[in-house]
XYZ file of C-alpha atoms in Angstrom:
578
model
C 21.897 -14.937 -16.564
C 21.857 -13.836 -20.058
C 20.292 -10.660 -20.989
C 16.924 -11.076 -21.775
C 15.298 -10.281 -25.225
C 12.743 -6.957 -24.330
C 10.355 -6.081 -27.252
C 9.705 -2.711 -27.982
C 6.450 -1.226 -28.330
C 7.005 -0.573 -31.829
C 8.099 -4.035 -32.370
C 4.544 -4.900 -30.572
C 2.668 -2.396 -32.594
C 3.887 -3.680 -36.318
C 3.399 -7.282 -35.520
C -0.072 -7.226 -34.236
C -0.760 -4.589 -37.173
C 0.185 -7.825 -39.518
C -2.719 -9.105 -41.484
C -0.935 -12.860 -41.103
C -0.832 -12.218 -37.229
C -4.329 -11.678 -37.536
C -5.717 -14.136 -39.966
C -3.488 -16.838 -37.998
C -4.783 -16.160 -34.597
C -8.161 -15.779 -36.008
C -7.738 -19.562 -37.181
C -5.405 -20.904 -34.572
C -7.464 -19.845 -31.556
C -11.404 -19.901 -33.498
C -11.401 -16.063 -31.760
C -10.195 -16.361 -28.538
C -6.829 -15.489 -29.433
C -5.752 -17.082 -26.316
C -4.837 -20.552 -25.500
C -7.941 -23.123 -24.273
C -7.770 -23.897 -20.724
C -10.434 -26.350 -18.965
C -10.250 -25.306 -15.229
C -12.405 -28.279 -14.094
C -10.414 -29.025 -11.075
C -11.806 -25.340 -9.922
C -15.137 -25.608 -11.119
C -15.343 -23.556 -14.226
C -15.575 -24.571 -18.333
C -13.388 -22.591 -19.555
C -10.638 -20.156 -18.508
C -13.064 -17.171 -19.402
C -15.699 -18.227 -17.511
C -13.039 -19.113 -14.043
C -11.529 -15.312 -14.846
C -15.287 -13.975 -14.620
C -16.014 -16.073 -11.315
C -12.542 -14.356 -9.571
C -13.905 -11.501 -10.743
C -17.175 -11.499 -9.683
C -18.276 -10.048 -12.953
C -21.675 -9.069 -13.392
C -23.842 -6.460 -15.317
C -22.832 -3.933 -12.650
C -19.361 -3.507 -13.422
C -17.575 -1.615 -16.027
C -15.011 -4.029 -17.561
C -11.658 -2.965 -18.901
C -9.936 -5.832 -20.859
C -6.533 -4.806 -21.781
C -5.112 -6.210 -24.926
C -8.818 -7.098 -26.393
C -7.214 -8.529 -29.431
C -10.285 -8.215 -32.230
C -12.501 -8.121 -29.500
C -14.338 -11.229 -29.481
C -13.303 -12.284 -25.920
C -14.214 -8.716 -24.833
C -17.818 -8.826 -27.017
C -18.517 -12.803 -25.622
C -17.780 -11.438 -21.588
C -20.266 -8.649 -22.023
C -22.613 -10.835 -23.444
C -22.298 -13.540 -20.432
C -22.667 -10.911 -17.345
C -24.206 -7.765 -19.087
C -21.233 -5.738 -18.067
C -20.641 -2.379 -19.674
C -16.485 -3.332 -20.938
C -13.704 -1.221 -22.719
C -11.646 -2.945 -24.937
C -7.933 -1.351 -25.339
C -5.393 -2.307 -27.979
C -2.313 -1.129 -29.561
C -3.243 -2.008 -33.114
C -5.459 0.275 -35.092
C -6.943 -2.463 -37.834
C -7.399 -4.375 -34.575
C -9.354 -1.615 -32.716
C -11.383 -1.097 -35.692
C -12.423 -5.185 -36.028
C -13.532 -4.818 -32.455
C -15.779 -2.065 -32.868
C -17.321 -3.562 -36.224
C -18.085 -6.593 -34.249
C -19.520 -4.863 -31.533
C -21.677 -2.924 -34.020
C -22.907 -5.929 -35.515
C -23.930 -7.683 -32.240
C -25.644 -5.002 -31.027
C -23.373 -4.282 -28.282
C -21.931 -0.713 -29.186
C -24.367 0.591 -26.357
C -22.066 -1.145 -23.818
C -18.597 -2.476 -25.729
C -16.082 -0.122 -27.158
C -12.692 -0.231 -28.377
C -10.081 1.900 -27.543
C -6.372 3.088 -29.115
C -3.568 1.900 -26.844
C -0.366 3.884 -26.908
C 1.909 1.446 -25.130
C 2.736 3.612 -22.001
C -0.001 5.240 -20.016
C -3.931 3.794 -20.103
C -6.131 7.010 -21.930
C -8.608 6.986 -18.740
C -9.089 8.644 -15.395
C -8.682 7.558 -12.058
C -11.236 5.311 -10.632
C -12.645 4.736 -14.399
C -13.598 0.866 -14.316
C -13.878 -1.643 -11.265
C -13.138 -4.678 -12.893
C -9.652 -5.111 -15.451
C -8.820 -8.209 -17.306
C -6.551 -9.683 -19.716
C -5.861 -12.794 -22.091
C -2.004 -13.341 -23.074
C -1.488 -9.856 -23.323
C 1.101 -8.040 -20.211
C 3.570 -10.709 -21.383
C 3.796 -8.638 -24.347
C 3.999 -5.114 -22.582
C 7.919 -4.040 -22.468
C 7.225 -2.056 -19.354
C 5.256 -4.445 -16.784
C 5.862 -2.407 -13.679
C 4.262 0.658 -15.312
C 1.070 -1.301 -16.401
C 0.599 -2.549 -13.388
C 0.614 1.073 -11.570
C -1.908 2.102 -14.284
C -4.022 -0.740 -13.705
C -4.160 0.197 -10.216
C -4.779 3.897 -10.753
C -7.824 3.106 -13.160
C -9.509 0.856 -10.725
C -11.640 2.278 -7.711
C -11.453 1.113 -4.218
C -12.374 -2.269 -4.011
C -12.446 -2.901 -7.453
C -9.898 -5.932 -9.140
C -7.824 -7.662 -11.707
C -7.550 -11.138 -12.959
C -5.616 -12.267 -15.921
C -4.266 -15.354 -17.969
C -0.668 -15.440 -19.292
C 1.975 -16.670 -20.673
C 4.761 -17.634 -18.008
C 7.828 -19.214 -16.903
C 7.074 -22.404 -15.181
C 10.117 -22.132 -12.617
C 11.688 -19.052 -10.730
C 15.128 -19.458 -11.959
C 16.286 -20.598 -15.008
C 19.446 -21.914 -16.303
C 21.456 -19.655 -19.385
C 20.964 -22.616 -21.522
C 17.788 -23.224 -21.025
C 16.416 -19.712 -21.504
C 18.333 -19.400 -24.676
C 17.324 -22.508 -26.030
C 13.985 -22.732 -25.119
C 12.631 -19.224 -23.952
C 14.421 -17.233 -26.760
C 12.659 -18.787 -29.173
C 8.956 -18.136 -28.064
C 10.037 -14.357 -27.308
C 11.254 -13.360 -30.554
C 8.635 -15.970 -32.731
C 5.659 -13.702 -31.102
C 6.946 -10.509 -29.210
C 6.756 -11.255 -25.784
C 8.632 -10.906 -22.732
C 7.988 -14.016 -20.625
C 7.808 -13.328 -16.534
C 7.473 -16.031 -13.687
C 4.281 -16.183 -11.790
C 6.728 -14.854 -8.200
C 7.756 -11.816 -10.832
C 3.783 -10.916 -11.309
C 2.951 -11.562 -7.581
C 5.711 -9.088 -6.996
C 4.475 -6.701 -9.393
C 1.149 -6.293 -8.342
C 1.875 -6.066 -4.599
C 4.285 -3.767 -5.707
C 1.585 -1.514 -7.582
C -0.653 -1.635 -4.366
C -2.574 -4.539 -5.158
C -3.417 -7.125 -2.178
C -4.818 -10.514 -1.802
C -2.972 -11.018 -4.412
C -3.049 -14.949 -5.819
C -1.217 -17.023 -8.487
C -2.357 -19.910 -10.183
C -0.477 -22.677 -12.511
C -3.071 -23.206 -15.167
C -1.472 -27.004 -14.635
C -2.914 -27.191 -11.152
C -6.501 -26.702 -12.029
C -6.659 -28.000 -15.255
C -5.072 -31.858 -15.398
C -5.013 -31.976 -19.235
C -3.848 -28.549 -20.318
C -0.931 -31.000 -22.103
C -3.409 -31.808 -24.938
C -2.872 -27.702 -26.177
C 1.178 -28.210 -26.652
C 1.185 -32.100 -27.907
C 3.723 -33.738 -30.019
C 6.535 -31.371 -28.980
C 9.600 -31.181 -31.263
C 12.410 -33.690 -30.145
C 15.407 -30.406 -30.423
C 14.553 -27.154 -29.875
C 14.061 -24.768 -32.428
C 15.933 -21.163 -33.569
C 13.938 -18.013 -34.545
C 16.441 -17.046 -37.544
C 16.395 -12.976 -38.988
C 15.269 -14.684 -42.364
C 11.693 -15.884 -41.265
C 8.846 -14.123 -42.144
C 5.932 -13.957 -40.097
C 4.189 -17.050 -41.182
C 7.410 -19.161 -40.424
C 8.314 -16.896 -36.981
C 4.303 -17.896 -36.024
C 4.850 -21.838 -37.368
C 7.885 -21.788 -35.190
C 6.640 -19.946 -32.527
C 4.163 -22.515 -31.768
C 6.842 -25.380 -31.843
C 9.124 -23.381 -29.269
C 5.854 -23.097 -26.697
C 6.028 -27.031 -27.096
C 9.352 -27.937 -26.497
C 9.243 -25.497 -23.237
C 6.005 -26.846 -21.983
C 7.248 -30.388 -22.389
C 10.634 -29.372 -20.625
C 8.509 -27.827 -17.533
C 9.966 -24.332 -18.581
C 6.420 -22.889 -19.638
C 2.955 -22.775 -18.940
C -0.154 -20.493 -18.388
C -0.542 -18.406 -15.231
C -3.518 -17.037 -13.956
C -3.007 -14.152 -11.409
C -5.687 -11.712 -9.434
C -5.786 -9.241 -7.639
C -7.425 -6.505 -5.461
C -7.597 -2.839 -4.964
C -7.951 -1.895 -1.286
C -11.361 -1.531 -0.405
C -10.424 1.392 1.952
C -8.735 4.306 0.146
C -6.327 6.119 2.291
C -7.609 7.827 4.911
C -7.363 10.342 7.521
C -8.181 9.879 11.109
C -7.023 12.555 12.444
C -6.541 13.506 16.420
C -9.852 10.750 17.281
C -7.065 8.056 15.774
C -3.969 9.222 18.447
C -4.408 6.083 20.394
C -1.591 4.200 22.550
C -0.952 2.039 19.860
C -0.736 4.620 17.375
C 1.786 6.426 19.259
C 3.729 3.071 20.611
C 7.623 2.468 19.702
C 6.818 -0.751 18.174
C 4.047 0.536 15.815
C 6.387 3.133 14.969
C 9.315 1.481 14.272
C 7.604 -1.679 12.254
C 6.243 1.370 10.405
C 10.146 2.426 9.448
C 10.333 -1.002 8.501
C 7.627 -1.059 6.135
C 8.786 2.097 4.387
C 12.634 0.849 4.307
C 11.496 -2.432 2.596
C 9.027 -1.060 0.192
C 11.748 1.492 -1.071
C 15.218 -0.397 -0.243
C 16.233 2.431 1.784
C 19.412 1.440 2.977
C 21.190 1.003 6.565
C 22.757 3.840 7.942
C 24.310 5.360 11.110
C 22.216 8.280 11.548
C 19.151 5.433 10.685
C 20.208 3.723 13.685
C 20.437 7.265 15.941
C 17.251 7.770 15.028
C 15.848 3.805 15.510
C 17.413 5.049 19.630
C 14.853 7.749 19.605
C 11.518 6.250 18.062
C 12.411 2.956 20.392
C 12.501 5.165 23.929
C 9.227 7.209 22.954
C 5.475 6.013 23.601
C 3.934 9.570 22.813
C 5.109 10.244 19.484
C 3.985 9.025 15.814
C 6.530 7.893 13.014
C 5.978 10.047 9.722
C 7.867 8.521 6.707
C 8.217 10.466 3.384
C 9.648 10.296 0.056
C 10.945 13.658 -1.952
C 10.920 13.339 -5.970
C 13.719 15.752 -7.593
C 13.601 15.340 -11.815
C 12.171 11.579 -11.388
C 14.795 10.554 -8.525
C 12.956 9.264 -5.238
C 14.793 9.831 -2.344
C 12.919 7.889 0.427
C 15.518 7.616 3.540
C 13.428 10.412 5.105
C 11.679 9.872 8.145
C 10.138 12.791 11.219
C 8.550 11.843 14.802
C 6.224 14.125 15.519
C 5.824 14.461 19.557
C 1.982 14.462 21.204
C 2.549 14.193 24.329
C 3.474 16.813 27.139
C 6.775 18.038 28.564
C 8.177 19.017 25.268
C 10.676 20.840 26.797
C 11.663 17.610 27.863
C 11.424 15.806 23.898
C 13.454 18.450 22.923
C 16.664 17.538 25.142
C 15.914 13.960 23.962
C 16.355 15.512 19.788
C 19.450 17.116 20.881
C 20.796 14.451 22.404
C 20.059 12.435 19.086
C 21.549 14.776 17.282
C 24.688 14.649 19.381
C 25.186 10.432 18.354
C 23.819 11.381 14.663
C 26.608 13.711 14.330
C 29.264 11.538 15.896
C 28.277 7.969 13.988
C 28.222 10.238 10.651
C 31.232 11.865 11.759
C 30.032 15.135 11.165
C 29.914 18.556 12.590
C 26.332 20.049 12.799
C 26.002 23.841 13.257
C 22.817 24.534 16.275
C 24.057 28.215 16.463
C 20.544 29.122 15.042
C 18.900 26.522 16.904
C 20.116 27.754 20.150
C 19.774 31.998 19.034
C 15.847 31.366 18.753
C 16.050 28.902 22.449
C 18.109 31.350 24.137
C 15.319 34.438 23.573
C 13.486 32.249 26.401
C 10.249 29.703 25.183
C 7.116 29.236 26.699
C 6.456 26.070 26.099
C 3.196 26.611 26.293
C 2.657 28.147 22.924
C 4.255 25.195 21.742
C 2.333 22.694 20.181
C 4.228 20.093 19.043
C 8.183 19.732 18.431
C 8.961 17.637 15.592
C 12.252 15.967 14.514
C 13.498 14.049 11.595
C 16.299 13.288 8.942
C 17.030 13.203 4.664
C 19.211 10.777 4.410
C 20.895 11.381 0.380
C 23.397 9.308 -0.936
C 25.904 12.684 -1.507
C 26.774 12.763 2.128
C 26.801 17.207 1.630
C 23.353 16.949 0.876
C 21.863 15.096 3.982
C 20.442 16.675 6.397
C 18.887 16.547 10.392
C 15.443 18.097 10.967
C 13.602 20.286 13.779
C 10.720 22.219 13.703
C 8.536 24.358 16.580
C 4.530 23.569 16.087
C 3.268 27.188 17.660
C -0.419 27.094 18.218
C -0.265 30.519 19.533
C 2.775 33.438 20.757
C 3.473 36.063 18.690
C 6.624 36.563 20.172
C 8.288 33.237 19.441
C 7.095 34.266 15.869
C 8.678 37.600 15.822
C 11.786 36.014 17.127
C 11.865 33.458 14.465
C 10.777 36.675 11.512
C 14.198 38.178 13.062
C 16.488 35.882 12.322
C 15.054 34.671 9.027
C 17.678 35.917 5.878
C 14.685 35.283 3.556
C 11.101 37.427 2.461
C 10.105 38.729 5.350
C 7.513 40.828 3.316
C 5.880 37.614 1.659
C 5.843 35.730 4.785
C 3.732 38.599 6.816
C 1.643 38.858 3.649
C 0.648 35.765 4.525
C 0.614 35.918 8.209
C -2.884 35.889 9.258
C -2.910 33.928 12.289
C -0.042 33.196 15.143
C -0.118 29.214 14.651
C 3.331 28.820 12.690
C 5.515 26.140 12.007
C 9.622 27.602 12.493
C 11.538 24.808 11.289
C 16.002 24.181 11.077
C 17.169 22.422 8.386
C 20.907 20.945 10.204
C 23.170 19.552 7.269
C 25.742 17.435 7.067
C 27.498 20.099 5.049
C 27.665 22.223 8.630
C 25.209 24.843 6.880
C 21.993 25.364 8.900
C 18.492 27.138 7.653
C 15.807 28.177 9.379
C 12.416 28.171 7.279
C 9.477 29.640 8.521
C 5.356 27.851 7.687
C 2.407 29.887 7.875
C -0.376 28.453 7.702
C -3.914 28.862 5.999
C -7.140 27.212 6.909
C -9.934 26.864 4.014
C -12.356 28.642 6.057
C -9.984 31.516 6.075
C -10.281 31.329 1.662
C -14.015 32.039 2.123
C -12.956 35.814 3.633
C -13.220 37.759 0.363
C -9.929 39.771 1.965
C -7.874 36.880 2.621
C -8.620 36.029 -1.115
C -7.714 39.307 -2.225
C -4.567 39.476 -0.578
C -3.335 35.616 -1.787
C -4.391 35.887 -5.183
C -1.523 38.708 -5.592
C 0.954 35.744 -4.343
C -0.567 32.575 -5.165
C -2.348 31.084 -8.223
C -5.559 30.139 -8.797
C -4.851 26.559 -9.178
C -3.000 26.676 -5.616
C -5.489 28.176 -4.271
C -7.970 25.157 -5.779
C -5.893 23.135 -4.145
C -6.210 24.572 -1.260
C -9.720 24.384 -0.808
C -9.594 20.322 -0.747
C -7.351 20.700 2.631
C -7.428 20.316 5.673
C -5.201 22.909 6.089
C -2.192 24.290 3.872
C 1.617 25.124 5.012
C 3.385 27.311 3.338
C 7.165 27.683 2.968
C 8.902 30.644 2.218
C 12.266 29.872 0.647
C 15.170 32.224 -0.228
C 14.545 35.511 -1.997
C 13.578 34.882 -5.819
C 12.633 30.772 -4.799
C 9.032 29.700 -5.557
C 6.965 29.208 -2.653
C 7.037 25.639 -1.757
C 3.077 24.317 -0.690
C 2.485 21.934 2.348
C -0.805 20.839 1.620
C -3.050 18.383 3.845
C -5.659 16.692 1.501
C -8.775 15.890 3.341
C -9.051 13.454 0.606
C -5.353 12.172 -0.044
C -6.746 9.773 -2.631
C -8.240 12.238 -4.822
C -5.684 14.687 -4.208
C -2.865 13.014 -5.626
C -4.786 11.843 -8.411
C -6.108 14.765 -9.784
C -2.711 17.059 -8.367
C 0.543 15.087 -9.325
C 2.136 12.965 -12.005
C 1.820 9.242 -12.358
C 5.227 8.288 -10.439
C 3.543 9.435 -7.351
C 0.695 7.011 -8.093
C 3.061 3.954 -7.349
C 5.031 5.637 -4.489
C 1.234 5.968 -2.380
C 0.291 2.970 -3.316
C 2.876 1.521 -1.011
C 0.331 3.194 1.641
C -3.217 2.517 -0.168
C -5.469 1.540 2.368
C -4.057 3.442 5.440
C -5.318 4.672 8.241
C -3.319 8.256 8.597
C -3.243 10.370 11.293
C -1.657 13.346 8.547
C -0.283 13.408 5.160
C 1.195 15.950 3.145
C 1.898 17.005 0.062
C 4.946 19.399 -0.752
C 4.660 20.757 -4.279
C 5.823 24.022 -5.507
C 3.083 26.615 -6.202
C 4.722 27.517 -10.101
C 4.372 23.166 -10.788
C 0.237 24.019 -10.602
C -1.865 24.848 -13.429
C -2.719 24.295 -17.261
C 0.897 23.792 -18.705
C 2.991 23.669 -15.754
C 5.036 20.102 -15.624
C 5.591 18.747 -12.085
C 9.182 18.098 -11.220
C 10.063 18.265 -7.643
C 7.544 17.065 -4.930
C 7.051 15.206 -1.286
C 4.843 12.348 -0.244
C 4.679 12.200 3.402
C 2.297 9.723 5.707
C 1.745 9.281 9.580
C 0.221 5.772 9.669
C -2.085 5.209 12.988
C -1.298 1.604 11.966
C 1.201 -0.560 10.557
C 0.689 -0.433 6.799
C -0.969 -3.290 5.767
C -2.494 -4.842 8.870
C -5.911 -5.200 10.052
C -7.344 -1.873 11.618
């Protein structure tokens, strides 16, 4: 298809800045600013008043309506329910209308209006439970985005609804987009999306019972607002002014209505009313531990983030199918923006894990040979052949990082020691890196000795201690971290269940493992927005664990985070009823 025509956000910013944009709108739509649809078929007067009835909107709710134009919509909805409501807009004289009007109906006390910068929404987390918008996302350049910030500004439970412009059909033909759809995008600054594109969007962003409306559907004369459509289509030309690009504009949204190439969408949707949440051991059930649960949860992760098939994917498919005491953990690791997400673990619960372990080596036997590589267990077997209790073994965990450069991809096993001092010592004597930092912060035998296998034949053993918050309160355990860990880490800390930490190489910052009791909140407040839309793939959840891997030095006033890991243990399917 040909490419399509993107507006920038300084393209957005100078037209609705125009003082012809305005006065025309002002006239064209009697303050609406949005086009008049007559829902009767669903039970509502206007397409205001059917957005307020999917929303549920009443004086309880704090409103944001993104792209408020000059805020009359936004000033008339607050009126109706009572609602307290935050307009946001990208153009100042706009911004400024909308608060003068509010002002002089007496609503400043509940409506404001707020500078948009065209990227990221200026509010916290959780700030509103009800969003809404008129004809405005099919003028944001960056859709995806919007709809993640949407999502992170709304609190459990809360929703969206909108109207829009939109393709009527799915596909669309070269010709027809050029001739018809062109037009309309360059007369007024838009980008124009299909109704499936914003479906996809949302559920993309996290949002579910998600639903899509053609305005046509509910409202059997919406023909009446795009009569008397132009018998050829029309041409935005580089000559036209505003008044003529406008004049035009509203010929072009003729023509495609009449051709059943555009209409008005509606679109809604929900933020789960469950945030993510931990279970913990009460949640290790039979079906949380079941193959199938496990590996529709693989599935789930592999279609939300188009991991690809490969070999070693398919080794490790062999193991998750033969086990029914083990839970799936998938993960994604951000490096400078990238997302690597062919990373999956199975953490063993059961007994006998002298038993699971034969069954890891065995899978890492066929990974080897599929991916035709040589894997180097020398370290692996120096720590076995010092003789293990298995007793003072917890858990035994396996898993891969599957990376496009096949050098960089790697086979995973770690040793979950609840107690043995000696397996520890063994493990201190064969680590290359700081032994000193990692008995500085030794202060208990439960350890986590983990081999890193890659597909380069290089193998590393890393070593986890672990700290528990109650062991922050001990005003010596506080002395002794704060000489190797920062405040903010140690903040961090505190809102864990319990916190990992990995001691790299010699010179390497120490990498933290932390287990939010509150995985939610944690991200929110702790990482950057990108990580926003990778859990929302998993908003909702039931976990039995999740973890976040950030490196201490990316905490704190200043610091920029770069490099971090998302991982969950779902004790369901994502997505399905608990």
């Amino acid at each position: 298809m040909t490419s399509k025509r993107l507006p920038t956000v300084e393209q957005v910013r100078a037209f609705y800045e125009s003082d012809v944009v305005i006065d025309t709108f002002n006239r064209a739509f009697s303050g609406h600013w949005h086009v008049t649809v007559t829902p009767e078929r669903a039970g509502a007067p206007s397409g205001e008043r059917y957005l307020c009835d999917l929303l549920g909107l009443r004086a309880e709710n704090r409103l944001l309506d993104f792209g408020s134009g000059v805020g009359s919509t936004t000033c008339r909805l607050a009126g109706w329910t009572g609602c307290t409501a935050r307009g946001l807009n990208i153009s100042v004289k706009q911004v400024t209308i909308g608060n003068t009007l509010a002002d002089r109906l007496g609503l400043r006390h509940r409506v404001q209006f707020d500078l948009y910068d065209g990227v990221e929404l200026p509010y916290p987390a959780r700030r509103f439970d009800r969003a809404i918008f008129f004809e405005s996302v099919c003028q944001v350049p960056h859709k995806p985005l919007l709809f993640r910030e949407l999502f992170r500004v709304l609190e459990p439970g809360g929703a969206v609804a909108g109207q829009d412009w939109v393709l009527a059909v799915d596909r669309i033909s070269d010709e027809d987009y050029r001739r018809y759809i062109v037009p309309i995008e360059a007369s007024v600054e838009v980008e124009l999306a299909s109704l499936a594109d914003y479906r996809d969007l949302m559920i993309a962003a996290g949002f579910v019972n998600v639903r899509t409306v053609d305005a046509r559907e509910i409202d059997p004369r919406l023909d009446r607002e795009f009569a008397d459509p132009p018998e050829e289509p029309v041409e935005i030309t580089p000559e036209d002014g505003v008044r003529e690009r406008l004049h035009k504009g509203a010929l072009a949204l003729r023509a495609a209505f009449a051709r059943g190439l555009f209409t008005i969408g509606f679109v809604h949707g929900e933020v789960p009313r469950r945030a993510c949440r931990l279970v913990g051991p009460d949640g290790v059930d039979a079906p949380a531990l079941s193959a199938p649960k496990n590996l529709a949860c693989i599935e789930h992760h592999r279609k939300t983030f188009h991991v690809p098939d490969r070999p070693a994917l398919g080794a490790f498919a062999g193991l998750v199918e033969a086990r029914t005491d083990s839970s799936v953990e998938p993960s994604c690791k951000v490096e400078a923006g990238l997302v690597h997400s062919s990373r999956f673990n199975l953490f063993h619960h059961g007994g006998r894990n002298e038993a699971f372990l034969q069954s890891v080596l065995d899978f890492f036997d066929e990974a080897a040979r599929v991916e035709d590589v040589r894997l180097d267990l020398g370290p692996v077997r120096s720590f076995l052949d010092a003789g293990v209790d298995f007793r003072e073994v917890q858990k035994v965990v396996t898993g891969l990082d599957l990376r496009d450069e096949p050098g960089r991809s790697r086979l995973k096993l770690w040793f979950m020691l609840s107690r043995g001092p000696r397996l520890v010592e063994r493990a201190m004597e064969l680590f290359t890196g700081d032994r000193v930092l990692v008995e500085a912060l030794r202060f208990h035998d439960a350890f986590l000795v983990g081999f890193d296998l890659g597909f380069d034949g290089r193998t590393r053993l890393k070593l986890y201690p672990d700290i528990e918050p109650a062991e922050l309160e001990d005003e010596r355990v506080q002395e002794r971290v704060r000489t190797l860990l920062s405040e903010p880490a140690l903040e961090a800390m505190r809102r864990c269940v319990w916190t990992h930490v990995y001691v790299a190489e010699r010179g390497k910052d120490v990498v933290l493992q932390f287990h939010p009791a509150e995985p939610d909140d944690f991200i929110a407040r702790t990482l950057p927005q990108q990580a926003g839309a990778i859990h929302a793939a998993y908003a909702g959840t039931e976990l039995l664990d999740m973890v976040v891997s950030l490196p201490s030095g990316e905490l704190g006033p200043g610091a920029e985070v770069r490099s971090y890991g998302l991982y969950y243990m779902p004790s369901r399917v994502p997505g399905s009823p608990a």
